[in-house]
Short mmCIF file of C-alpha atoms in Angstrom, two decimals:
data_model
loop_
_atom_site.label_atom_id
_atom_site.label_comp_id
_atom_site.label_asym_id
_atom_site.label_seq_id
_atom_site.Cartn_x
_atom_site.Cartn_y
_atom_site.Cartn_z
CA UNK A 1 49.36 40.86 -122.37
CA UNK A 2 47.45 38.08 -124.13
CA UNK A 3 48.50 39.25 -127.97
CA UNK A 4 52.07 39.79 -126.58
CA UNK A 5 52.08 36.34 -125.84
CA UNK A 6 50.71 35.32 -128.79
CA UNK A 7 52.71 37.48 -131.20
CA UNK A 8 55.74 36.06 -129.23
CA UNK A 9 54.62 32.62 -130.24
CA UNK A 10 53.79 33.28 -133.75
CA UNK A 11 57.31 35.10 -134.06
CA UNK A 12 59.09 31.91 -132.45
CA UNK A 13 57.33 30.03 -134.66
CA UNK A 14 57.76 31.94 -138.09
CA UNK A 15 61.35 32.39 -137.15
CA UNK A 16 62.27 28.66 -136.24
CA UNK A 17 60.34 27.38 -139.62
CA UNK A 18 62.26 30.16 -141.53
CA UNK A 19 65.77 28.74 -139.94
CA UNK A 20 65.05 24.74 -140.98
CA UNK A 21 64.23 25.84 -144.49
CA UNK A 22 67.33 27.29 -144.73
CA UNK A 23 69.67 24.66 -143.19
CA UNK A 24 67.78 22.78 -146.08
CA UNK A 25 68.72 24.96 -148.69
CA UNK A 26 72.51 25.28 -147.46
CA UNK A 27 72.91 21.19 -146.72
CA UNK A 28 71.88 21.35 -150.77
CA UNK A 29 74.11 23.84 -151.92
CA UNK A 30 76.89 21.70 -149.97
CA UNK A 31 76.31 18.43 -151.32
CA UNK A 32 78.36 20.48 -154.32
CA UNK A 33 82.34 20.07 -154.90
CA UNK A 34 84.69 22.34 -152.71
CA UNK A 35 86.26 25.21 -154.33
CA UNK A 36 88.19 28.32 -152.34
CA UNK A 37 86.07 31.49 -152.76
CA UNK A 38 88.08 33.11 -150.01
CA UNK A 39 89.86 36.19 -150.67
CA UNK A 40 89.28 39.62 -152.87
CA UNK A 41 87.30 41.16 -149.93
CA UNK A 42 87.34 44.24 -150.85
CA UNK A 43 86.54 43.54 -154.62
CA UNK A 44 84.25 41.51 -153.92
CA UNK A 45 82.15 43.68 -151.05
CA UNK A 46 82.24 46.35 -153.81
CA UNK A 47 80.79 44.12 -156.97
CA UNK A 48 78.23 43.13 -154.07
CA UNK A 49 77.00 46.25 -153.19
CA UNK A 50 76.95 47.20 -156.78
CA UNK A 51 75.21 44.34 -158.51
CA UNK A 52 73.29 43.08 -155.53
CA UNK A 53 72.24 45.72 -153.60
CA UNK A 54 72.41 48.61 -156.53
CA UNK A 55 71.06 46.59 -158.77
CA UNK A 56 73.70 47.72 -161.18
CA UNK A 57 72.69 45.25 -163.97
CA UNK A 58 69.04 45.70 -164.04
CA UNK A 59 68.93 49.13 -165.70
CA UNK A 60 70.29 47.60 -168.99
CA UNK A 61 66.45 47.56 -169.80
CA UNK A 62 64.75 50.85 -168.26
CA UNK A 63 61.35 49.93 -168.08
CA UNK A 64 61.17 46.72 -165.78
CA UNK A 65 64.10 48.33 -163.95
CA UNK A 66 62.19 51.00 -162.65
CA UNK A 67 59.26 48.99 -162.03
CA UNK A 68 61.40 46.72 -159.91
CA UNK A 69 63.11 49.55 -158.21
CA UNK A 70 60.00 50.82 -156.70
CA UNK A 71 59.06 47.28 -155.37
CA UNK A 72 62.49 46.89 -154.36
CA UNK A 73 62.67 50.16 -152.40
CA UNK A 74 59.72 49.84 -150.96
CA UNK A 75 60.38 46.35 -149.96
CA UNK A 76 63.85 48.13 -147.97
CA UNK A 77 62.20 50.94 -146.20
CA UNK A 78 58.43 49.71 -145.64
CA UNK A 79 60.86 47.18 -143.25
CA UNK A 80 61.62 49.35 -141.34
CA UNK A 81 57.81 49.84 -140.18
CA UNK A 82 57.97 45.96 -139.95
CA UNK A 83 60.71 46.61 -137.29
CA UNK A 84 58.40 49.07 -135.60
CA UNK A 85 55.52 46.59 -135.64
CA UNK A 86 57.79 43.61 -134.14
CA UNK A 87 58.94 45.98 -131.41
CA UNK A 88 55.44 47.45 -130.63
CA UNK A 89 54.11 43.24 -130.55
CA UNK A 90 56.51 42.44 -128.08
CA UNK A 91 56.65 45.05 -125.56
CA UNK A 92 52.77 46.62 -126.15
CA UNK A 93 53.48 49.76 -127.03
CA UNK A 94 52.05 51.87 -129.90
CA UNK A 95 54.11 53.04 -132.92
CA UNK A 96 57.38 52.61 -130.77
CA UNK A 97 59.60 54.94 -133.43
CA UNK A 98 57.40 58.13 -132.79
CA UNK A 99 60.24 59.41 -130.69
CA UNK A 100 62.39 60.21 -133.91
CA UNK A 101 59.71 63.30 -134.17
CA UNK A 102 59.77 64.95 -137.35
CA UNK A 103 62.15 61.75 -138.57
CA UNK A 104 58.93 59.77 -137.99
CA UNK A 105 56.66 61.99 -140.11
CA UNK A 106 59.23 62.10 -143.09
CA UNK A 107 59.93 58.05 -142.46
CA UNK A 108 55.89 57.29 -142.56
CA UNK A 109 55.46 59.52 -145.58
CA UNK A 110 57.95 57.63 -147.26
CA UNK A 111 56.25 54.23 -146.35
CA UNK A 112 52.82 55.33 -148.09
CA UNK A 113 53.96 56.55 -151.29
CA UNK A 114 56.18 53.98 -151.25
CA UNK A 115 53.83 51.20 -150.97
CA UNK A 116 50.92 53.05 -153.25
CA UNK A 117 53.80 53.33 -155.74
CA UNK A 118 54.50 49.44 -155.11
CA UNK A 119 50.78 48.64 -156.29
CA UNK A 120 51.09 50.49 -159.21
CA UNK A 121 54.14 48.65 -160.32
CA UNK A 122 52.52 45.12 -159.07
CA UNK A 123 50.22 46.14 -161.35
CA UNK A 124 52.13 46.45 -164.47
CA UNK A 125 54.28 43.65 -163.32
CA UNK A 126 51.26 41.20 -163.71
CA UNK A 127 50.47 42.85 -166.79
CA UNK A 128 53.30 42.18 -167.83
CA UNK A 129 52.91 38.50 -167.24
CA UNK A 130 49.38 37.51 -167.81
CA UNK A 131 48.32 39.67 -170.76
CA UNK A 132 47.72 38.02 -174.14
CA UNK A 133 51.26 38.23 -175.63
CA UNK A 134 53.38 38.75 -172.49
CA UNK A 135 57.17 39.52 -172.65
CA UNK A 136 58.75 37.16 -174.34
CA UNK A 137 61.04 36.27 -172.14
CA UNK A 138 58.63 35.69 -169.37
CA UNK A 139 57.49 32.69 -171.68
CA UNK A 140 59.52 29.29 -171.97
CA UNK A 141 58.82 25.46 -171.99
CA UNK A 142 59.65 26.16 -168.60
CA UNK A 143 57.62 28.48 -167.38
CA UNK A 144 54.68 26.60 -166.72
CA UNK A 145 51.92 25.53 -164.16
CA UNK A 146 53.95 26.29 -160.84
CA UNK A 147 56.84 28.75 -161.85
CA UNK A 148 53.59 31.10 -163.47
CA UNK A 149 51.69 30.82 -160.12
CA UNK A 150 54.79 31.08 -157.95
CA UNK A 151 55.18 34.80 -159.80
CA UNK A 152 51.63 35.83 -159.71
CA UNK A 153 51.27 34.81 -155.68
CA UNK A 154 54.34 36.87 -154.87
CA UNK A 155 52.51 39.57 -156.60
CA UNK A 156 49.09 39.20 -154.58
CA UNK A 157 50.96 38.98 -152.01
CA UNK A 158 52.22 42.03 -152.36
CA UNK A 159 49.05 43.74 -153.20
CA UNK A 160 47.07 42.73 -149.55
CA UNK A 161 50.90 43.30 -147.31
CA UNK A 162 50.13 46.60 -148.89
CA UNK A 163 46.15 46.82 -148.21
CA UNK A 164 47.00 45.83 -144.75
CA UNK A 165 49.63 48.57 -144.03
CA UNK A 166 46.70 51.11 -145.67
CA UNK A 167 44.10 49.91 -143.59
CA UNK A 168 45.95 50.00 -140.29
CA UNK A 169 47.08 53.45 -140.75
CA UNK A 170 43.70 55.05 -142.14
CA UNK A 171 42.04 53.34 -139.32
CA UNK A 172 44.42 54.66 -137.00
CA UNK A 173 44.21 58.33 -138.13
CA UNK A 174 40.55 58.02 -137.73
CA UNK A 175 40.13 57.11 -134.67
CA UNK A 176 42.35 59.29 -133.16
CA UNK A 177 40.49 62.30 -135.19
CA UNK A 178 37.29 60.92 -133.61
CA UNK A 179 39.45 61.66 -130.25
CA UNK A 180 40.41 64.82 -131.01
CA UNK A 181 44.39 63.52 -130.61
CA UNK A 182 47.26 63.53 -133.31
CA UNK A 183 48.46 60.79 -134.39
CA UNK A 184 52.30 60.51 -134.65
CA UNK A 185 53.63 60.66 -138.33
CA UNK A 186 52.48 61.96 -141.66
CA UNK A 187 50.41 59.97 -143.72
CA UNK A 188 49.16 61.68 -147.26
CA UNK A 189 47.66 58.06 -148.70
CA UNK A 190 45.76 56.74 -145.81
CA UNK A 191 44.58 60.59 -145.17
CA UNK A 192 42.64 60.35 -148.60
CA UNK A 193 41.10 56.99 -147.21
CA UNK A 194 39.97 57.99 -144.17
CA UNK A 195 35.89 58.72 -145.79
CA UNK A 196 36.09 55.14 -146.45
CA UNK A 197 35.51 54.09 -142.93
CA UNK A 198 33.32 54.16 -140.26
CA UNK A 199 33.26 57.13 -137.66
CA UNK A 200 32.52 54.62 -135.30
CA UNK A 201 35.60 54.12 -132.28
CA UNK A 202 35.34 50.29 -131.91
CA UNK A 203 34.85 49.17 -135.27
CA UNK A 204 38.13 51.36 -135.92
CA UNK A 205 39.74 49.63 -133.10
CA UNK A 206 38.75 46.48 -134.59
CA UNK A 207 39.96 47.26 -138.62
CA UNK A 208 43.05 48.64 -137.19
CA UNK A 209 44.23 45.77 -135.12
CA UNK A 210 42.55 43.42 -138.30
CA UNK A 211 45.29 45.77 -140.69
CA UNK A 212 47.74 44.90 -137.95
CA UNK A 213 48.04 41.71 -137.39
CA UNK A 214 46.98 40.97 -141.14
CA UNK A 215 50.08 42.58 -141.68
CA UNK A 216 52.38 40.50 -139.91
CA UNK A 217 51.08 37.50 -140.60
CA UNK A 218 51.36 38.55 -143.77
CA UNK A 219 55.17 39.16 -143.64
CA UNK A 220 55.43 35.70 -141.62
CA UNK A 221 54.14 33.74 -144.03
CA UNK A 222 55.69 35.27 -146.68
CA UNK A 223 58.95 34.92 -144.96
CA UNK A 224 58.44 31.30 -144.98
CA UNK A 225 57.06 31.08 -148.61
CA UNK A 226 60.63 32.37 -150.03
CA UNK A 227 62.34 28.70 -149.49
CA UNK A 228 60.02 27.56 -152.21
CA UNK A 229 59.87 30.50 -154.29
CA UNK A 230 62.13 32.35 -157.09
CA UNK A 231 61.45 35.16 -154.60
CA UNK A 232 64.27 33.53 -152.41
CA UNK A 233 66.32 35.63 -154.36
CA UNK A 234 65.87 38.67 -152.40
CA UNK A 235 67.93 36.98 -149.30
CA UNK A 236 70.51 34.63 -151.54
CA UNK A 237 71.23 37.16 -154.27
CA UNK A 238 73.69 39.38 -151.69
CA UNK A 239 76.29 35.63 -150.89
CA UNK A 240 75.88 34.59 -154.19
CA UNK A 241 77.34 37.85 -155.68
CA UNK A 242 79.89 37.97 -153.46
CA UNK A 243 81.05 34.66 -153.94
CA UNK A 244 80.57 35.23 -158.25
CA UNK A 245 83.89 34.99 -159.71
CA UNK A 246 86.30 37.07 -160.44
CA UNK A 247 88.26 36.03 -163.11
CA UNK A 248 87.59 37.11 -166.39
CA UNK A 249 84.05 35.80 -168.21
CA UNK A 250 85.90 33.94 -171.00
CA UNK A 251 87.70 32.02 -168.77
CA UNK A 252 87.94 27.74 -168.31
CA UNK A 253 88.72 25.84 -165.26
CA UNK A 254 90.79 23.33 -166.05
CA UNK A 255 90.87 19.59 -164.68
CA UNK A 256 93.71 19.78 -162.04
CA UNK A 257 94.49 15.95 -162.63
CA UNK A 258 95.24 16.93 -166.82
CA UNK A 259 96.91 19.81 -166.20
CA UNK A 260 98.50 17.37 -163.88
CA UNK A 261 99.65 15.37 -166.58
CA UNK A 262 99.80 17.60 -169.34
CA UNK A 263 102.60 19.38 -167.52
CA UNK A 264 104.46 15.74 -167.22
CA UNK A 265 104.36 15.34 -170.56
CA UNK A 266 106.03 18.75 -171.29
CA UNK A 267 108.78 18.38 -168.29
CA UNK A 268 109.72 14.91 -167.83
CA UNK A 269 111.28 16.35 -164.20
CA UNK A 270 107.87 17.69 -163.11
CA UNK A 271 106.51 15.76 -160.01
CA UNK A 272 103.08 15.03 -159.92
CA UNK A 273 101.83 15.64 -156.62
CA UNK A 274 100.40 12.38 -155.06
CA UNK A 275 96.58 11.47 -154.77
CA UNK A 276 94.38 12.93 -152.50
CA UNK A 277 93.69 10.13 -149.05
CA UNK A 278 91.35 9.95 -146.43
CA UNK A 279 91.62 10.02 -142.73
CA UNK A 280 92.76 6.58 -142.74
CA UNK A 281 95.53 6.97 -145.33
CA UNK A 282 94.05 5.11 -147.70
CA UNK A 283 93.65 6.78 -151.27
CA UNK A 284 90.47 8.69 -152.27
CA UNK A 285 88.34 7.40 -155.41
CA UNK A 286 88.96 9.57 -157.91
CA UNK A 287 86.42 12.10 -159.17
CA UNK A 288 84.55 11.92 -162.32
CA UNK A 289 85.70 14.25 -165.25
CA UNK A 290 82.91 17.02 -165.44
CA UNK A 291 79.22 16.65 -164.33
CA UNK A 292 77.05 14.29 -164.08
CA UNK A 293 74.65 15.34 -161.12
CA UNK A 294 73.96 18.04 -158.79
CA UNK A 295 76.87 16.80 -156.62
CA UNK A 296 79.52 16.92 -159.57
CA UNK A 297 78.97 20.65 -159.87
CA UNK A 298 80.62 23.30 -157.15
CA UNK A 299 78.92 24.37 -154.38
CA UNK A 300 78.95 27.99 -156.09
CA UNK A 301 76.72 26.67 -159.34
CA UNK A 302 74.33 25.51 -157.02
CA UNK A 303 74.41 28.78 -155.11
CA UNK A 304 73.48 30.20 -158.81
CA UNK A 305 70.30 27.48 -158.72
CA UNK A 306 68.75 29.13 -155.85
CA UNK A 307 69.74 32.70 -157.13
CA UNK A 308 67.36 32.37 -160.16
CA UNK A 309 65.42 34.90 -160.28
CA UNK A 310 63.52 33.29 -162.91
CA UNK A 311 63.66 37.01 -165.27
CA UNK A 312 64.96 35.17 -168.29
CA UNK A 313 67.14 37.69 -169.56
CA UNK A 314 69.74 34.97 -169.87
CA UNK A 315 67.53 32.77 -172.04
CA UNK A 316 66.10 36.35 -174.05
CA UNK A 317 69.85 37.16 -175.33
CA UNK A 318 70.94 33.24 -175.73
CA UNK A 319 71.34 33.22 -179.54
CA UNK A 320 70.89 29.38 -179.48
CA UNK A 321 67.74 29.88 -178.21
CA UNK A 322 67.09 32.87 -180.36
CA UNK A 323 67.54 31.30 -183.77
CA UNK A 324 64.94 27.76 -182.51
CA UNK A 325 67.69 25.52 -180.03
CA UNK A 326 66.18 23.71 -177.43
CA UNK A 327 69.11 25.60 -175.24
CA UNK A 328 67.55 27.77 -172.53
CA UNK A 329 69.33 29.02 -169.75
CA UNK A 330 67.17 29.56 -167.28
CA UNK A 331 66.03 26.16 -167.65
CA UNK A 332 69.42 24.55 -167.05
CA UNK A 333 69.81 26.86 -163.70
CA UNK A 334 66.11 25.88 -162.67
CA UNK A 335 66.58 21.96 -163.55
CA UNK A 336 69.70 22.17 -161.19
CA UNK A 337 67.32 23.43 -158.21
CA UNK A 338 64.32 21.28 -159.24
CA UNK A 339 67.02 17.92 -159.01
CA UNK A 340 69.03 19.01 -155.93
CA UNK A 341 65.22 19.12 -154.22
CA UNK A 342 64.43 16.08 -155.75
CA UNK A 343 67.54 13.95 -154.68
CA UNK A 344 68.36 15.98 -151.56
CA UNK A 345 66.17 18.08 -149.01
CA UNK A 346 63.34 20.61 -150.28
CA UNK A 347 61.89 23.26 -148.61
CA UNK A 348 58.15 23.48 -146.71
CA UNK A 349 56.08 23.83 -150.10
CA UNK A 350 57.37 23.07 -153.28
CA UNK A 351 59.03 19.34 -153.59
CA UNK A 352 59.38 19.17 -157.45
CA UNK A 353 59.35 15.07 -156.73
CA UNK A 354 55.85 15.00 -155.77
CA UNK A 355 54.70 17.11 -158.77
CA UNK A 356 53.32 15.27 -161.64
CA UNK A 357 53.47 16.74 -165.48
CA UNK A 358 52.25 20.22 -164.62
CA UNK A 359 55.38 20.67 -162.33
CA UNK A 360 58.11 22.77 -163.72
CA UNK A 361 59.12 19.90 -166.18
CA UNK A 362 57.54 16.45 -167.30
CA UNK A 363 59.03 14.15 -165.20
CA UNK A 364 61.35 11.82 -166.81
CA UNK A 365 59.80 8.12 -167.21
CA UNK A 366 62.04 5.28 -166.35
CA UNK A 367 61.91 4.06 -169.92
CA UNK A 368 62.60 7.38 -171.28
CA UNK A 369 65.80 7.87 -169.03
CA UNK A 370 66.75 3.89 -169.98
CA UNK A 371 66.53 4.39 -173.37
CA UNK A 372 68.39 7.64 -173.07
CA UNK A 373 71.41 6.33 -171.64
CA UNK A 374 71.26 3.01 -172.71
CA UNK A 375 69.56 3.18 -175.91
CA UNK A 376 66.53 1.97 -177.41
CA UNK A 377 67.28 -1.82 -177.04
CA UNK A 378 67.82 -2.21 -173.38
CA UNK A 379 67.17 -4.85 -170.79
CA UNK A 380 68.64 -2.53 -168.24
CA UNK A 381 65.84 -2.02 -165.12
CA UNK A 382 64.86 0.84 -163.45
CA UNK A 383 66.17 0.79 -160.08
CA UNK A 384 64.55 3.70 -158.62
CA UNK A 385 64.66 7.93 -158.31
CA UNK A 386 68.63 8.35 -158.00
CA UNK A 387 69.17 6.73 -161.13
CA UNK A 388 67.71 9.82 -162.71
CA UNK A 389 70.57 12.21 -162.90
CA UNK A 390 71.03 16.23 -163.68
CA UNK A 391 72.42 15.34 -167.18
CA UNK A 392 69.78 13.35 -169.49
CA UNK A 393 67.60 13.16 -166.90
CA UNK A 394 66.76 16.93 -166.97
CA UNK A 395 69.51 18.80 -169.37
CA UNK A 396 69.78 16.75 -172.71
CA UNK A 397 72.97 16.74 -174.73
CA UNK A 398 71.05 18.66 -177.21
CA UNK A 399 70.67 21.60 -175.34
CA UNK A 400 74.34 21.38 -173.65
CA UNK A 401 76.06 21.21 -177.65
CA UNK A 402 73.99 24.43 -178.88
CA UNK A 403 75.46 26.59 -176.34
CA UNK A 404 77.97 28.84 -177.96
CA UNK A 405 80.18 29.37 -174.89
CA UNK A 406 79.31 33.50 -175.81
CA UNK A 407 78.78 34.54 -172.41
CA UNK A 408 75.62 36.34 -173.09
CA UNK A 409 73.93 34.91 -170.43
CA UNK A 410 76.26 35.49 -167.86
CA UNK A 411 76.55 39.28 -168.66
CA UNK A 412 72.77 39.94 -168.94
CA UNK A 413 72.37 38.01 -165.26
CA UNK A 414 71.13 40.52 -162.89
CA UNK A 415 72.40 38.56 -160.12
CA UNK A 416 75.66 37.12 -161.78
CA UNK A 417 74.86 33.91 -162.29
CA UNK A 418 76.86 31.29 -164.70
CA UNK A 419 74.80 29.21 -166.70
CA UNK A 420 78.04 28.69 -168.90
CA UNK A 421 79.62 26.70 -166.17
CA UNK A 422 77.02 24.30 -165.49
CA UNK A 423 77.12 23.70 -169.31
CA UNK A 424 80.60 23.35 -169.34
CA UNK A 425 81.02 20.83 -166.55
CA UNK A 426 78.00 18.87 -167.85
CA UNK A 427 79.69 18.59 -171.57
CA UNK A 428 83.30 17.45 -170.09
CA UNK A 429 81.65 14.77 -168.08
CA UNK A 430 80.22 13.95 -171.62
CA UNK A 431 83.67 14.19 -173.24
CA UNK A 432 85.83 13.41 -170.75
CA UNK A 433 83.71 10.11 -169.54
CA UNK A 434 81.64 9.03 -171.69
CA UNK A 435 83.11 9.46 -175.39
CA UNK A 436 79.68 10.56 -176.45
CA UNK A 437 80.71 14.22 -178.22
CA UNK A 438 78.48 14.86 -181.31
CA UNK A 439 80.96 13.57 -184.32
CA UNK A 440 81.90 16.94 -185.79
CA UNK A 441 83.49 17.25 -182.81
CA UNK A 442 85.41 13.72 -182.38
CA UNK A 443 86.71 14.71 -185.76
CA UNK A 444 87.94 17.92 -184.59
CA UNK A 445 89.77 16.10 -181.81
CA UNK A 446 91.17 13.13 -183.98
CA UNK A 447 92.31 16.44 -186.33
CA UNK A 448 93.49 18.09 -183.33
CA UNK A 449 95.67 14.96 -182.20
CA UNK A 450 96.87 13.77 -185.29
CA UNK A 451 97.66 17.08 -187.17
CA UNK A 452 97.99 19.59 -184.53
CA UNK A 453 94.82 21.69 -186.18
CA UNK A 454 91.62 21.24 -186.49
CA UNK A 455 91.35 20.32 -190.09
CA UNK A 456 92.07 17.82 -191.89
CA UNK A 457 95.22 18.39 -193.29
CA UNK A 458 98.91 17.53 -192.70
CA UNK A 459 101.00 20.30 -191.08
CA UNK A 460 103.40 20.20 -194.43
CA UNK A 461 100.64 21.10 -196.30
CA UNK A 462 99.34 24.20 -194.70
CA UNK A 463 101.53 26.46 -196.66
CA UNK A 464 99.96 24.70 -200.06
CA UNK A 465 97.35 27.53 -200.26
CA UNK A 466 100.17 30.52 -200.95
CA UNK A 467 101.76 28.30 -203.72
CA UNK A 468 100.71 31.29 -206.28
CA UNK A 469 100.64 33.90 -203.93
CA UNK A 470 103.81 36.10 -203.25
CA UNK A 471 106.28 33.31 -204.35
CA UNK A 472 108.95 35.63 -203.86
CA UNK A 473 108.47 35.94 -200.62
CA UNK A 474 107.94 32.13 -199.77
CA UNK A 475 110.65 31.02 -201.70
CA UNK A 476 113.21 33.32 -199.81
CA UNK A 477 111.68 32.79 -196.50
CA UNK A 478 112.13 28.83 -197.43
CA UNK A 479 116.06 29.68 -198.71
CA UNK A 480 116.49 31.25 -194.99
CA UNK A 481 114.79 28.83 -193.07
#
């Protein structure tokens, strides 16, 4: 009765930490601008069950697909032993599914190959990482001190959840071979482990309630670790997916108060629909053009922040980054989570505002960020963390102008994430409210305005280049015009 009542406790407690992380994590993603998602179900249940739980993008590259399908497998039916251990906890009884019968034996079979396959590909997975010249894309400015030991925990993790499970079951089997009983379900891993312990009835009482319960603390804590972890991904990836768009890749949202305005211009009888006002009546402040911080962006981009799963696929097919930019898009989609934790709530563990330069990024000084917005001359003070924003004060201009708007990113995401649209909203607030384009581009516009192209060249001259070329042509498509 006494470990029912404790396991009772611990799972109160593991459950009601889990729940205030993630009323943390949603109050973030909501600080983010409103935008309708509804509709599409059934499109949208389909790309989610696709993408998200078929993993439909990760077997553009073979190997680490594999390798993640194991883990990922496992991680789905081992759970369902996790089930049985919650049940047995809390009422006392003793592998609670045997009464599926043969079900059981193919169900517990499953579980051990399953998680002796997940070693093996924890294994190459930290290989992967930590050998001399790892993947590429598992590099990056960053991917330093605590993304690098976020990955490698999740994978030790891993290892003793597994070591656990193997030691509860061989100890288990033993003991009820010392008894001369059968125990109920197959086990062909923990059956090969079996010489490794002692044929000694208490002390495999004692390693098998050890494997137990270090198996569900195990799952506890790691439960509660996700909040802080890239690993969150295995929960968030399913609403963010659904809620990915739907519209094709290549296409802008426009500013509703332009189009507003462009469409006045064009129909002098169009009525522009009055401001938006508050409860009172009175009229709303306008919204900045594009984004500056966290808040400026919609509540779906910062969805895509805690998404990340961190792979870098997006930053691996980025030409910008491929031929030297600073441009990495991982790093945009991981600044955006780092700086809604700094400004708003953060989870148990990781609070990227109490990190110091072996965080995920160097902090930014208050001189640094003065002189970046205000140039190099400025009396303006430093008034404190919130004057730190998203743009300059994580993302530089630099990196926003050498994105190509290709889409590659997007595409490779695993998860469907949009990098692109951070970018985007982050260079129109740029544009739109600050003037500060880089000048090849305020030329462009002047062109754009002036001569209705983007070169520099009167409309009546565009023709100029044909004067030698088929004049017969010209000149009797001149006579007819």
């Amino acid at each position: 009765m006494l470990e029912q009542i404790v396991f009772f406790l611990l799972l109160v407690a593991a459950s009601g930490l889990f729940v205030w992380q993630i009323r943390k994590i949603r109050a973030n993603i909501f600080v983010g601008r409103s935008r309708d998602m509804s509709g599409n179900a059934g499109e949208r249940f389909k790309k989610m069950v696709l993408v998200a739980f078929g993993q439909q993008k990760m077997f553009k590259r073979l190997t680490p697909a594999l390798l993640h399908l194991i883990v990922y497998v496992g991680f789905l039916v081992i759970n369902v032993e996790v089930l049985e251990i919650v049940v047995d906890g809390l009422t006392g009884t003793h592998r609670f599914l045997r009464f599926l019968g043969p079900g059981y034996d193919v169900l517990m079979a499953t579980n051990e190959i399953l998680g002796a396959l997940v070693i093996l590909a924890v294994v190459a997975f930290w290989w992967r990482r930590n050998r001399a010249q790892p993947v590429r894309r598992l590099t990056g400015v960053e991917l330093r001190a605590w993304p690098k030991l976020d990955a490698n925990i999740i994978l030790y993790v891993e290892v003793v959840l597994m070591a656990a499970l193997f030691t509860m079951n061989a100890a288990d089997l033993k003991l009820h071979q010392l008894r001369g009983e059968d125990l109920p379900g197959t086990f062909p891993i923990s059956g090969l482990l079996t010489g490794l312990f002692p044929a000694n009835e208490s002390a495999l009482h004692v390693l098998e309630r050890v494997g137990w319960w270090a198996h569900i603390i195990g799952i506890f804590l790691f439960l509660n670790y996700l909040p802080s972890s890239k690993h969150f991904h295995i929960i968030i990836t399913f609403p963010n997916v659904w809620f990915s768009r739907l519209v094709p890749q290549g296409q802008f949202s426009n500013v509703e108060s332009i189009t507003h305005e462009v469409k006045a211009m064009m129909d002098p009888s169009y009525v522009v629909p009055p401001p938006a006002v508050g409860p009172d009546g009175s009229a709303l402040a306008p919204t900045s053009f594009g984004a500056k911080d966290v808040e400026d962006l919609p509540w779906t981009a910062l969805m895509n922040a805690y998404s990340c799963t961190e792979c870098g696929r997006c930053t691996s097919v980025c030409p910008a980054n491929l031929t030297g930019k600073l441009l990495s898009p991982r790093k945009i989609i991981m600044d955006t989570r780092d700086r809604m934790e700094e400004k708003y709530e953060s989870p148990l563990i990781f609070r990227p505002n109490m990190y110091g330069p072996e965080a995920k990024h160097e902090p930014v000084t208050a001189g640094a960020h003065q002189r970046a917005v205000y140039g190099e001359d400025t009396e303006e003070k430093y008034k404190g963390p919130n004057e730190v924003t998203l743009l300059r004060g994580k993302v530089t201009p630099e990196e926003l102008w050498a994105c190509t708007t290709c889409n590659a990113c997007v595409e490779s995401c695993p998860v469907n994430i949009n990098p692109l649209e951070s970018i985007i909203e982050m260079r129109r607030f740029l544009v739109l409210e600050e003037s500060a384009a880089p000048n090849s581009l305020n030329v462009m516009f002047s062109n754009i305005e002036n001569n209705g192209a983007p070169w520099a060249f009167s409309p009546s001259d565009r023709f100029n280049w044909a004067d030698d070329l088929f004049a017969t042509e010209k000149q009797a498509a001149a006579t007819v015009a």
